[in-house]
Coordinates of C-alpha atoms in Angstrom, one line a residue:
M1 CA 0.0 0.0 0.0
A2 CA 2.8 2.4 0.9
E3 CA 4.4 1.8 -2.6
A4 CA 1.1 2.5 -4.3
S5 CA 0.6 5.7 -2.3
S6 CA 4.1 6.8 -3.1
D7 CA 3.7 6.1 -6.8
S8 CA 0.4 8.1 -6.8
R9 CA 2.1 11.1 -5.3
L10 CA 4.9 10.9 -7.8
R11 CA 2.5 10.8 -10.7
H12 CA 0.9 14.0 -9.4
R13 CA 4.2 15.7 -9.2
M14 CA 5.4 14.4 -12.5
P15 CA 2.3 14.3 -14.7
W16 CA 4.2 13.1 -17.7
R17 CA 4.3 9.8 -15.9
N18 CA 0.5 9.7 -16.2
P19 CA -0.9 10.5 -19.7
V20 CA -4.5 10.4 -18.4
L21 CA -3.8 13.1 -15.7
E22 CA -2.0 15.2 -18.4
S23 CA -4.9 15.0 -20.7
Q24 CA -7.3 16.4 -18.0
R25 CA -5.2 19.5 -17.4
F26 CA -6.0 23.0 -18.7
G27 CA -5.3 23.4 -22.4
P28 CA -4.3 26.7 -24.1
A29 CA -7.9 27.4 -25.1
H30 CA -9.0 27.5 -21.5
P31 CA -9.9 31.1 -20.5
R32 CA -7.5 31.1 -17.5
I33 CA -4.7 30.5 -20.0
L34 CA -6.0 32.0 -23.3
V35 CA -6.9 35.5 -22.0
P36 CA -3.4 36.3 -20.4
L37 CA -1.8 34.6 -23.4
L38 CA -3.5 36.8 -25.9
I39 CA -2.8 40.0 -23.9
L40 CA 0.8 39.2 -23.5
S41 CA 1.1 38.1 -27.1
I42 CA -0.1 41.5 -28.3
V43 CA 2.3 43.3 -26.0
A44 CA 5.2 41.1 -27.0
L45 CA 4.6 41.7 -30.8
R46 CA 4.3 45.4 -30.3
L47 CA 7.0 46.1 -27.7
N48 CA 9.7 48.4 -29.0
L49 CA 8.8 47.4 -32.6
G50 CA 9.5 50.9 -34.0
L51 CA 12.9 51.4 -32.4
P52 CA 15.3 49.6 -34.7
A53 CA 16.5 51.4 -37.8
A54 CA 15.2 50.2 -41.1
Y55 CA 17.4 47.4 -42.5
L56 CA 17.4 44.6 -45.1
E57 CA 14.5 45.2 -47.6
E58 CA 12.6 47.6 -45.3
P59 CA 14.0 50.8 -46.8
R60 CA 13.2 49.6 -50.4
R61 CA 9.5 48.9 -49.5
A62 CA 9.2 52.2 -47.8
I63 CA 10.9 54.1 -50.7
V64 CA 8.7 52.6 -53.4
A65 CA 5.5 53.4 -51.3
M66 CA 6.6 57.0 -50.6
E67 CA 7.4 57.7 -54.2
M68 CA 4.1 56.3 -55.3
D69 CA 2.4 58.6 -52.8
Y70 CA 4.5 61.7 -53.5
R71 CA 4.0 61.3 -57.3
G72 CA 0.3 60.4 -56.9
D73 CA 0.8 57.4 -59.1
W74 CA -0.3 54.0 -57.6
I75 CA 0.2 52.1 -60.8
V76 CA 3.8 52.5 -61.8
P77 CA 6.2 52.0 -58.9
T78 CA 9.6 53.7 -58.8
Q79 CA 12.7 53.6 -56.8
L80 CA 14.8 56.8 -56.5
G81 CA 12.9 58.1 -59.4
E82 CA 13.7 55.1 -61.7
Q83 CA 11.2 52.5 -62.8
Y84 CA 11.0 49.7 -60.3
V85 CA 10.3 46.4 -62.0
N86 CA 10.9 43.7 -59.3
K87 CA 7.6 43.8 -57.5
P88 CA 4.0 44.9 -58.3
P89 CA 2.6 47.7 -56.1
L90 CA -0.1 46.1 -53.9
F91 CA 2.0 45.9 -50.7
N92 CA 3.2 49.5 -51.3
A93 CA -0.4 50.6 -51.7
V94 CA -1.2 49.0 -48.3
M95 CA 1.7 51.0 -46.8
I96 CA 0.3 54.2 -48.3
L97 CA -3.0 53.5 -46.6
G98 CA -1.2 52.8 -43.4
S99 CA 0.7 56.0 -43.6
R100 CA -2.7 57.9 -43.5
V101 CA -3.3 56.3 -40.1
L102 CA 0.2 56.8 -38.6
G103 CA 0.7 60.2 -40.3
G104 CA 3.8 59.4 -42.2
Y105 CA 6.3 56.6 -43.0
P106 CA 8.1 55.7 -39.7
E107 CA 9.9 52.4 -39.4
L108 CA 6.9 51.1 -37.4
L109 CA 4.6 51.3 -40.5
G110 CA 5.9 48.2 -42.4
R111 CA 6.4 46.3 -39.2
L112 CA 2.8 46.8 -38.1
I113 CA 1.6 45.4 -41.5
T114 CA 3.8 42.4 -40.8
V115 CA 2.4 41.9 -37.3
F116 CA -1.2 42.2 -38.5
S117 CA -0.4 39.8 -41.3
L118 CA 1.0 37.3 -38.8
L119 CA -2.0 37.7 -36.5
G120 CA -4.2 37.1 -39.5
M121 CA -2.3 33.9 -40.4
G122 CA -2.7 32.8 -36.8
W123 CA -6.5 33.3 -37.0
L124 CA -6.7 31.4 -40.3
V125 CA -4.7 28.5 -38.8
Y126 CA -7.1 28.5 -35.8
R127 CA -10.1 28.4 -38.1
L128 CA -8.6 25.7 -40.2
A129 CA -7.6 23.4 -37.3
R130 CA -10.5 23.9 -34.9
P131 CA -13.2 21.7 -36.5
G132 CA -10.8 18.7 -36.8
L133 CA -8.6 19.0 -33.8
G134 CA -10.6 21.0 -31.2
A135 CA -10.0 24.4 -29.7
D136 CA -6.9 23.5 -27.6
A137 CA -5.0 22.1 -30.5
A138 CA -6.1 24.9 -32.8
V139 CA -4.8 27.6 -30.4
A140 CA -1.6 25.6 -30.1
C141 CA -1.2 25.6 -33.9
A142 CA -1.8 29.4 -34.1
G143 CA 0.7 30.0 -31.3
F144 CA 3.4 27.8 -32.8
L145 CA 3.1 29.7 -36.0
V146 CA 3.1 33.2 -34.6
F147 CA 5.9 32.6 -32.1
G148 CA 8.0 30.1 -34.0
A149 CA 11.8 30.5 -33.9
D150 CA 12.2 32.2 -37.3
I151 CA 8.9 34.1 -37.7
G152 CA 8.3 35.1 -34.1
F153 CA 11.8 36.2 -33.2
Y154 CA 13.1 37.5 -36.5
F155 CA 10.7 38.1 -39.3
S156 CA 7.9 39.6 -37.2
T157 CA 10.2 42.5 -36.4
T158 CA 10.8 43.5 -40.1
G159 CA 8.5 45.4 -42.5
E160 CA 8.9 43.0 -45.3
I161 CA 6.5 41.7 -48.0
D162 CA 6.6 38.0 -47.4
L163 CA 4.2 37.6 -44.4
F164 CA 1.7 39.8 -46.2
Y165 CA 2.0 37.5 -49.2
S166 CA 1.8 34.4 -47.1
L167 CA -1.4 35.7 -45.5
I168 CA -3.0 36.1 -49.0
H169 CA -2.1 32.5 -50.1
L170 CA -2.9 30.9 -46.8
G171 CA -6.3 32.6 -47.1
G172 CA -6.8 30.9 -50.4
F173 CA -5.9 27.5 -49.0
V174 CA -8.3 27.9 -46.1
A175 CA -11.1 29.1 -48.4
L176 CA -10.7 26.1 -50.6
Y177 CA -10.8 23.7 -47.6
F178 CA -14.1 25.0 -46.3
G179 CA -15.6 25.7 -49.7
D180 CA -15.0 22.1 -50.8
Q181 CA -16.6 20.4 -47.8
P182 CA -19.2 17.8 -48.7
S183 CA -21.8 19.7 -46.7
A184 CA -21.1 23.1 -48.4
S185 CA -24.0 24.7 -50.1
R186 CA -23.9 25.6 -53.8
R187 CA -23.3 29.3 -53.1
K188 CA -20.6 28.6 -50.5
R189 CA -18.8 26.3 -52.9
W190 CA -18.9 28.9 -55.7
V191 CA -17.5 31.7 -53.4
L192 CA -15.1 29.8 -51.2
A193 CA -13.8 27.0 -53.4
Y194 CA -13.4 29.1 -56.6
L195 CA -14.1 32.8 -56.6
L196 CA -12.2 33.7 -53.4
P197 CA -9.1 31.7 -54.1
W198 CA -8.8 33.2 -57.6
L199 CA -9.4 36.7 -56.1
L200 CA -6.7 36.1 -53.5
C201 CA -4.5 34.7 -56.3
A202 CA -4.9 38.0 -58.1
A203 CA -3.9 39.9 -54.9
G204 CA -0.9 37.6 -54.6
T205 CA 0.1 38.3 -58.2
L206 CA -0.1 42.1 -57.5
T207 CA 2.1 41.6 -54.5
K208 CA 4.9 39.3 -55.7
G209 CA 4.2 38.5 -59.4
A210 CA 4.1 35.3 -61.4
P211 CA 4.3 32.4 -58.8
S212 CA 0.7 32.9 -57.4
P213 CA -1.3 31.3 -60.3
L214 CA 1.1 28.4 -60.4
F215 CA 0.7 27.6 -56.8
L216 CA -3.1 27.9 -57.0
G217 CA -3.1 25.6 -60.0
F218 CA -0.9 23.0 -58.2
T219 CA -3.2 23.1 -55.2
Y220 CA -6.3 22.5 -57.3
L221 CA -4.7 19.7 -59.2
A222 CA -3.4 17.9 -56.2
W223 CA -6.5 18.3 -54.0
F224 CA -9.1 17.3 -56.6
G225 CA -6.8 14.7 -58.1
V226 CA -6.1 12.8 -54.8
Q227 CA -9.8 12.5 -54.4
G228 CA -10.3 11.4 -58.0
R229 CA -12.7 14.4 -58.6
W230 CA -11.2 15.6 -61.9
R231 CA -14.6 17.0 -63.0
A232 CA -14.3 19.6 -60.2
L233 CA -11.5 21.2 -62.3
F234 CA -14.1 22.0 -64.9
H235 CA -16.7 23.4 -62.5
P236 CA -18.3 26.7 -63.8
G237 CA -16.9 28.4 -60.7
M238 CA -13.4 27.6 -61.8
F239 CA -13.9 29.4 -65.1
A240 CA -15.6 32.3 -63.4
G241 CA -12.7 32.6 -60.9
A242 CA -10.1 32.4 -63.7
A243 CA -12.0 35.1 -65.6
L244 CA -12.0 37.3 -62.5
F245 CA -8.3 36.8 -62.2
V246 CA -7.6 37.7 -65.8
A247 CA -9.9 40.8 -65.5
I248 CA -8.0 42.1 -62.5
I249 CA -4.5 41.4 -63.8
G250 CA -5.3 42.4 -67.3
G251 CA -6.8 45.7 -66.1
Y252 CA -3.8 46.5 -64.1
L253 CA -1.4 45.7 -66.9
A254 CA -3.5 47.9 -69.3
A255 CA -3.3 50.8 -66.8
Y256 CA 0.4 50.3 -66.4
S257 CA 1.1 50.2 -70.2
A258 CA -0.8 53.5 -70.5
K259 CA 1.7 55.2 -68.2
A260 CA 5.0 53.4 -68.8
D261 CA 6.8 50.8 -71.0
L262 CA 5.3 47.4 -70.1
A263 CA 8.1 45.2 -71.6
P264 CA 10.9 45.8 -69.0
Y265 CA 8.3 45.5 -66.2
L266 CA 7.1 42.1 -67.3
S267 CA 10.8 41.0 -67.9
G268 CA 11.7 42.1 -64.4
L269 CA 8.8 40.3 -62.7
L270 CA 9.6 37.1 -64.6
G271 CA 13.3 37.4 -63.7
Q272 CA 12.4 37.7 -60.0
S273 CA 10.4 34.5 -60.3
T274 CA 13.1 32.5 -62.0
Q275 CA 16.3 33.8 -60.4
R276 CA 16.1 31.4 -57.4
T277 CA 15.4 28.3 -59.5
V278 CA 17.8 25.5 -60.5
S279 CA 18.2 27.1 -64.0
E280 CA 20.2 29.9 -62.4
H281 CA 22.3 27.7 -60.1
G282 CA 24.8 24.9 -60.5
A283 CA 24.3 21.2 -59.7
L284 CA 26.4 21.4 -56.6
E285 CA 24.2 24.1 -55.1
L286 CA 21.2 22.0 -55.9
L287 CA 22.6 19.0 -54.1
Q288 CA 23.4 21.1 -51.1
H289 CA 20.0 22.7 -51.1
L290 CA 18.2 19.3 -51.3
F291 CA 19.9 18.3 -48.1
A292 CA 19.8 21.6 -46.2
F293 CA 16.2 22.7 -47.1
P294 CA 14.3 20.3 -44.8
L295 CA 16.7 20.8 -42.0
D296 CA 16.5 24.6 -42.2
T297 CA 12.7 24.3 -42.3
L298 CA 12.6 22.2 -39.2
E299 CA 15.0 24.6 -37.4
N300 CA 12.8 27.6 -38.3
L301 CA 9.7 25.8 -37.0
L302 CA 11.1 25.2 -33.5
P303 CA 9.8 24.3 -31.0
V304 CA 6.9 22.6 -32.8
S305 CA 9.4 20.6 -34.9
L306 CA 10.3 18.8 -31.7
L307 CA 7.1 16.9 -32.2
L308 CA 8.3 15.3 -35.4
P309 CA 8.9 11.8 -33.9
F310 CA 5.3 11.6 -32.8
L311 CA 4.2 11.5 -36.4
F312 CA 5.3 7.9 -36.4
F313 CA 3.1 6.9 -33.5
R314 CA 0.0 5.0 -34.6
P315 CA -2.4 4.3 -31.7
G316 CA -4.9 1.5 -31.8
G317 CA -8.1 0.5 -30.2
A318 CA -10.4 3.2 -28.8
V319 CA -8.0 6.0 -29.5
A320 CA -8.0 5.3 -33.3
E321 CA -11.7 4.8 -33.4
A322 CA -12.2 8.2 -31.8
W323 CA -10.6 10.0 -34.7
K324 CA -13.2 12.2 -36.4
P325 CA -13.7 12.1 -40.2
E326 CA -13.1 15.9 -40.1
R327 CA -9.7 15.3 -38.5
K328 CA -8.7 12.8 -41.3
R329 CA -9.9 15.2 -44.0
L330 CA -7.9 18.1 -42.4
L331 CA -4.7 16.1 -42.2
L332 CA -5.1 14.8 -45.8
F333 CA -5.6 18.4 -47.0
C334 CA -2.5 19.7 -45.2
W335 CA -0.3 16.9 -46.5
V336 CA -1.6 17.1 -50.1
V337 CA -1.4 20.9 -50.4
L338 CA 2.1 20.9 -48.7
A339 CA 3.4 18.3 -51.1
A340 CA 1.8 20.1 -54.1
N341 CA 3.7 23.3 -53.4
V342 CA 6.8 22.7 -51.4
W343 CA 8.6 20.8 -54.1
V344 CA 9.1 24.0 -56.1
Y345 CA 11.1 25.5 -53.3
W346 CA 12.9 22.2 -52.5
I347 CA 14.5 22.1 -56.0
S348 CA 15.3 25.8 -56.1
P349 CA 18.7 26.5 -54.6
G350 CA 18.1 30.2 -54.2
T351 CA 15.1 29.7 -51.9
R352 CA 14.9 31.8 -48.7
A353 CA 13.1 30.6 -45.6
R354 CA 10.6 33.5 -45.9
Y355 CA 9.4 32.2 -49.3
V356 CA 7.6 29.2 -47.7
Y357 CA 6.0 30.8 -44.7
M358 CA 2.5 30.2 -46.2
L359 CA 3.3 26.5 -46.1
Y360 CA 4.4 26.4 -42.4
P361 CA 0.8 25.9 -41.1
L362 CA 0.4 22.9 -43.3
L363 CA 3.2 21.2 -41.4
I364 CA 2.4 22.6 -38.0
V365 CA -1.2 21.2 -38.0
P366 CA -0.1 17.6 -38.5
L367 CA 2.6 17.9 -35.9
V368 CA 0.2 19.2 -33.3
A369 CA -2.3 16.5 -34.3
A370 CA 0.4 13.9 -33.7
W371 CA 1.2 15.3 -30.3
Q372 CA -2.6 15.3 -29.5
R373 CA -2.8 11.6 -30.4
A374 CA 0.2 10.8 -28.2
E375 CA -0.8 13.1 -25.3
G376 CA -3.3 10.7 -23.7
S377 CA -1.7 7.4 -24.9
R378 CA 0.9 5.0 -23.6
L379 CA 3.9 5.3 -25.9
P380 CA 6.7 2.9 -26.9
G381 CA 9.9 3.3 -25.0
P382 CA 11.8 5.7 -27.3
L383 CA 8.8 8.0 -27.8
E384 CA 8.1 8.1 -24.1
F385 CA 11.7 9.1 -23.5
W386 CA 11.4 11.8 -26.1
R387 CA 8.2 13.1 -24.5
R388 CA 9.9 13.4 -21.2
C389 CA 12.8 15.2 -22.8
C390 CA 10.4 17.7 -24.4
R391 CA 8.8 18.4 -21.0
W392 CA 12.2 18.9 -19.2
I393 CA 13.4 21.2 -22.0
V394 CA 10.3 23.4 -21.5
L395 CA 10.6 23.3 -17.7
V396 CA 14.2 24.3 -17.7
L397 CA 13.8 27.1 -20.2
S398 CA 10.7 28.4 -18.5
V399 CA 12.8 29.0 -15.4
L400 CA 16.0 30.3 -17.2
V401 CA 14.3 32.9 -19.3
P402 CA 12.8 35.1 -16.5
V403 CA 15.9 34.5 -14.3
A404 CA 18.2 35.6 -17.1
A405 CA 16.1 38.7 -17.7
I406 CA 16.4 39.7 -14.1
L407 CA 20.1 39.1 -14.0
L408 CA 20.9 41.0 -17.2
A409 CA 18.8 44.0 -16.2
L410 CA 20.2 44.3 -12.7
I411 CA 23.8 43.8 -13.8
E412 CA 23.3 46.6 -16.3
A413 CA 21.6 48.8 -13.8
Y414 CA 24.1 48.6 -11.0
T415 CA 27.5 47.8 -12.7
D416 CA 29.5 49.0 -15.7
V417 CA 29.9 45.5 -17.3
P418 CA 30.0 46.2 -21.0
T419 CA 29.0 42.7 -22.0
A420 CA 25.6 43.2 -20.4
S421 CA 24.8 46.3 -22.6
I422 CA 21.9 44.5 -24.4
A423 CA 20.0 44.8 -21.1
F424 CA 20.4 48.6 -21.0
E425 CA 17.4 49.4 -23.2
M426 CA 15.2 47.1 -21.3
L427 CA 15.2 49.6 -18.4
C428 CA 13.6 52.3 -20.6
L429 CA 10.2 50.7 -20.2
A430 CA 9.4 53.1 -17.4
G431 CA 11.6 56.0 -18.6
P432 CA 9.1 58.3 -20.3
F433 CA 11.6 61.2 -20.3
S434 CA 14.4 59.3 -22.1
S435 CA 15.3 59.6 -25.8
P436 CA 13.7 57.0 -28.0
L437 CA 17.2 56.4 -29.5
Y438 CA 19.2 56.5 -26.3
P439 CA 17.0 55.4 -23.4
T440 CA 18.1 56.2 -19.9
P441 CA 17.8 53.4 -17.2
T442 CA 15.6 54.2 -14.3
P443 CA 15.1 52.4 -10.9
I444 CA 11.4 52.2 -11.8
G445 CA 12.4 50.3 -14.9
A446 CA 14.5 47.8 -12.9
A447 CA 11.6 47.3 -10.5
L448 CA 9.2 46.8 -13.3
I449 CA 11.4 44.2 -14.9
L450 CA 11.9 42.4 -11.6
G451 CA 8.1 42.3 -11.0
C452 CA 7.4 41.0 -14.5
A453 CA 10.0 38.3 -14.1
L454 CA 8.6 37.2 -10.7
V455 CA 5.1 37.1 -12.2
S456 CA 6.5 35.0 -15.0
L457 CA 8.0 32.6 -12.6
Y458 CA 4.7 32.2 -10.8
G459 CA 3.0 31.6 -14.1
V460 CA 5.6 28.9 -14.9
I461 CA 4.9 27.1 -11.5
W462 CA 1.1 27.4 -12.0
L463 CA 1.3 26.0 -15.6
Q464 CA 3.5 23.2 -14.5
R465 CA 0.9 22.1 -12.1
Y466 CA -2.3 22.8 -14.0
G467 CA -1.5 23.4 -17.6
R468 CA -0.9 21.0 -20.5
W469 CA 2.5 20.9 -22.3
T470 CA 1.2 23.0 -25.2
A471 CA 0.1 25.7 -22.8
Q472 CA 3.5 25.7 -21.1
V473 CA 5.3 26.0 -24.4
L474 CA 3.2 28.9 -25.7
M475 CA 3.7 30.8 -22.4
L476 CA 7.4 30.2 -22.7
L477 CA 7.5 31.5 -26.2
V478 CA 5.5 34.6 -25.3
M479 CA 7.8 35.3 -22.3
S480 CA 10.9 34.8 -24.6
K481 CA 9.4 37.2 -27.1
L482 CA 8.8 39.8 -24.4
A483 CA 12.4 39.5 -23.3
F484 CA 13.5 39.7 -26.9
G485 CA 11.5 42.9 -27.5
A486 CA 12.8 44.5 -24.3
L487 CA 16.5 43.4 -24.7
I488 CA 17.3 43.2 -28.4
L489 CA 15.1 45.6 -30.4
P490 CA 16.2 48.8 -28.7
Y491 CA 19.8 47.7 -29.0
R492 CA 19.3 47.5 -32.8
G493 CA 18.1 51.1 -32.7
V494 CA 21.5 52.4 -31.6
M495 CA 24.0 49.8 -32.9
G496 CA 24.8 48.4 -36.2
E497 CA 25.2 49.6 -39.8
A498 CA 21.5 50.5 -40.2
A499 CA 21.6 52.7 -37.1
D500 CA 24.8 54.4 -38.3
Q501 CA 23.3 55.1 -41.7
R502 CA 20.2 56.6 -40.0
C503 CA 22.4 59.0 -38.2
H504 CA 24.2 59.9 -41.4
A505 CA 21.0 60.5 -43.2
L506 CA 19.5 62.7 -40.4
F507 CA 22.7 64.8 -40.4
I508 CA 22.7 65.1 -44.2
H509 CA 19.1 66.3 -44.0
E510 CA 19.9 69.0 -41.5
L511 CA 22.7 70.3 -43.7
S512 CA 20.8 70.2 -46.9
K513 CA 17.2 71.0 -45.9
D514 CA 17.4 74.5 -47.4
H515 CA 18.3 73.3 -50.8
P516 CA 16.8 70.9 -53.4
L517 CA 18.6 67.5 -53.0
E518 CA 19.5 65.0 -55.7
L519 CA 21.8 62.1 -56.4
D520 CA 24.5 62.4 -59.1
G521 CA 24.5 60.2 -62.2
W522 CA 22.1 57.9 -64.1
R523 CA 22.9 55.0 -61.8
N524 CA 21.3 51.8 -60.9
A525 CA 19.4 52.6 -57.7
G526 CA 21.1 49.6 -56.0
N527 CA 24.4 51.5 -56.0
F528 CA 23.2 53.8 -53.2
P529 CA 22.4 52.8 -49.6
L530 CA 18.6 52.7 -49.5
S531 CA 18.5 53.1 -45.7
V532 CA 20.0 56.6 -46.2
A533 CA 17.6 57.3 -49.1
Y534 CA 14.6 56.2 -47.1
I535 CA 15.4 58.7 -44.3
L536 CA 16.0 61.5 -46.7
E537 CA 12.8 61.0 -48.7
R538 CA 10.8 60.6 -45.5
E539 CA 12.2 63.8 -43.9
R540 CA 12.0 65.9 -47.1
G541 CA 8.7 64.6 -48.3
E542 CA 9.9 64.3 -51.9
V543 CA 11.5 61.9 -54.3
L544 CA 15.3 61.7 -54.1
A545 CA 16.0 61.4 -57.9
C546 CA 19.2 60.6 -59.8
K547 CA 20.3 63.3 -62.3
G548 CA 23.3 63.9 -64.5
V549 CA 23.1 67.7 -64.7
H550 CA 22.7 69.8 -61.5
A551 CA 21.5 73.4 -61.0
P552 CA 24.1 75.5 -59.2
D553 CA 21.7 76.0 -56.2
H554 CA 21.0 72.3 -55.7
A555 CA 22.6 70.0 -53.1
V556 CA 24.1 66.9 -54.6
I557 CA 25.2 63.5 -53.1
A558 CA 27.9 62.1 -55.3
E559 CA 30.7 59.5 -55.2
R560 CA 34.2 60.8 -54.4
P561 CA 35.5 61.3 -58.0
Q562 CA 32.5 63.2 -59.1
A563 CA 32.3 65.1 -55.9
N564 CA 35.9 66.4 -56.5
W565 CA 34.7 67.6 -59.9
L566 CA 31.7 69.3 -58.3
V567 CA 33.9 71.1 -55.8
G568 CA 35.9 72.4 -58.7
Q569 CA 32.7 73.7 -60.2
G570 CA 31.7 75.8 -57.2
W571 CA 30.1 73.4 -54.8
R572 CA 31.5 72.8 -51.3
E573 CA 32.0 69.5 -49.5
A574 CA 29.8 69.4 -46.4
D575 CA 29.7 65.7 -45.3
S576 CA 30.8 62.2 -46.4
F577 CA 30.2 58.6 -45.4
T578 CA 31.3 55.2 -46.7
W579 CA 29.1 52.3 -47.8
K580 CA 30.4 49.0 -49.3
G581 CA 33.8 50.6 -50.1
M582 CA 32.3 53.6 -51.9
E583 CA 32.6 57.1 -50.4
F584 CA 29.6 59.3 -50.9
V585 CA 30.0 63.1 -50.4
L586 CA 27.3 65.7 -49.8
C587 CA 28.1 68.8 -51.9
L588 CA 26.3 72.1 -51.1
P589 CA 26.3 75.3 -53.2
G590 CA 29.1 77.6 -52.0
K591 CA 32.6 77.6 -50.6
N592 CA 34.3 74.3 -49.6
T593 CA 34.5 73.6 -45.8
N594 CA 35.8 70.0 -45.9
R595 CA 33.6 68.8 -43.1
K596 CA 33.3 65.1 -42.5
S597 CA 30.7 63.5 -40.2
E598 CA 31.9 61.0 -37.6

């Protein structure tokens, strides 16, 4: 009896020893967990989002949007006054609409579009998974997508185009899934299975170009083909949707051709679609990519990719009989659509992780379903060992994250240790009188951090006792995202090449604001740092154009050889900076002062 009592107490302390007890705990959809999870998620996604300087492709997106706005032309995009042929203008048009709300083009603008796109993807994943897997698993799917290693901690902080594009295509997948249900009415089938996917396909084409109709075609062929329903490909709704697509894209191209030469634009869009394919890369690159692509994808999907071994668990008896038909249909849809589209990226050596974000949910849903099957079941020895490992990983990290945040913040507050400088900006949370670029630590900030960390520790203890593993993981991810936003994002605002270029650009603007400003030479726009051009165009409210001949009262930014010639013609050197080995000089009308910015 004593042994039985001891074993019972042990199972309560270590619920992973008792799958039945684990399955009876609170899931992430329970109000006690979901409400604080949603509140903290919104705070984590927004925290310090606008502080880092624009980097990577952010300046390009903002420049194209600003020039469309300044010129009053939403049809023909330009970059530094030159025709921009790499991307259609839909994302930039959304940025223009967002600028009406924010009152300008701050760094925050594109990043908010990214966050809203990510939240929209999370909602679509929840809607997709809920009928087949239930509310708890659906919330877990959405959380694993929003706070995954790559999207949650990296790409959700950039104002890029890919999450917006992924939202559009994921919307098409979800619409097809619900529109093609056996119980769908005729009207619902027409709208969701045909018209809406083609409409979203047109939106995707106006966002990134040619790949969109190919992916929709692959999806239709695979989904209807695996069911043997080839006649569905010739449904009247299919022709109506395709006609809608042609009308939208044809109308845009006709409007474009009325304003600019269409041939280089179509050539540029096609080149963007093919430059990552195997035709542009060697056989060795292809072999390396074939091996690295699945590993990189699993790495980017962490922590949900830890559940991969559970895909090979096949329960029997009552558990298998309890599977709902809707669950089987959902998993079939995810695997079929994933296989129909992922192969294009798998054989394209130039593929970037962000290109396949719209396919991540199609892998996350089966992984969470596999964990759901295993959660209340007795597992074979290796899988049981891996389940325990997953639980210990989450438990250890759930304690380490808040403890590390406390230590870093306190070390930075009360010592001069330079290695802890990333914690410096975390203390500006309660510093309302500090500069947004150079925040000042305050005792209130340190106390706030300490309080938040202690509350997080209490939440960890509570979740370990009353919450399921998925709830524990989601709370850990949200806590980690909060720490990331408090520690890392402000640091990016004052350190790095992008921050330096922002300082150069603001200084150049101050020197040249009383003169018209232009770039020297008929150059490829890629030969000038776009992060500098973005700040200048934003602050001046006008297009920073490239010109070969300059009026004597204009300020000019030129490379060093041409700047020396301009100085000989009566301009004066006011400032200079270096980018990729090239020295750019600001030349103002008047006498030379030979001033160089630090």
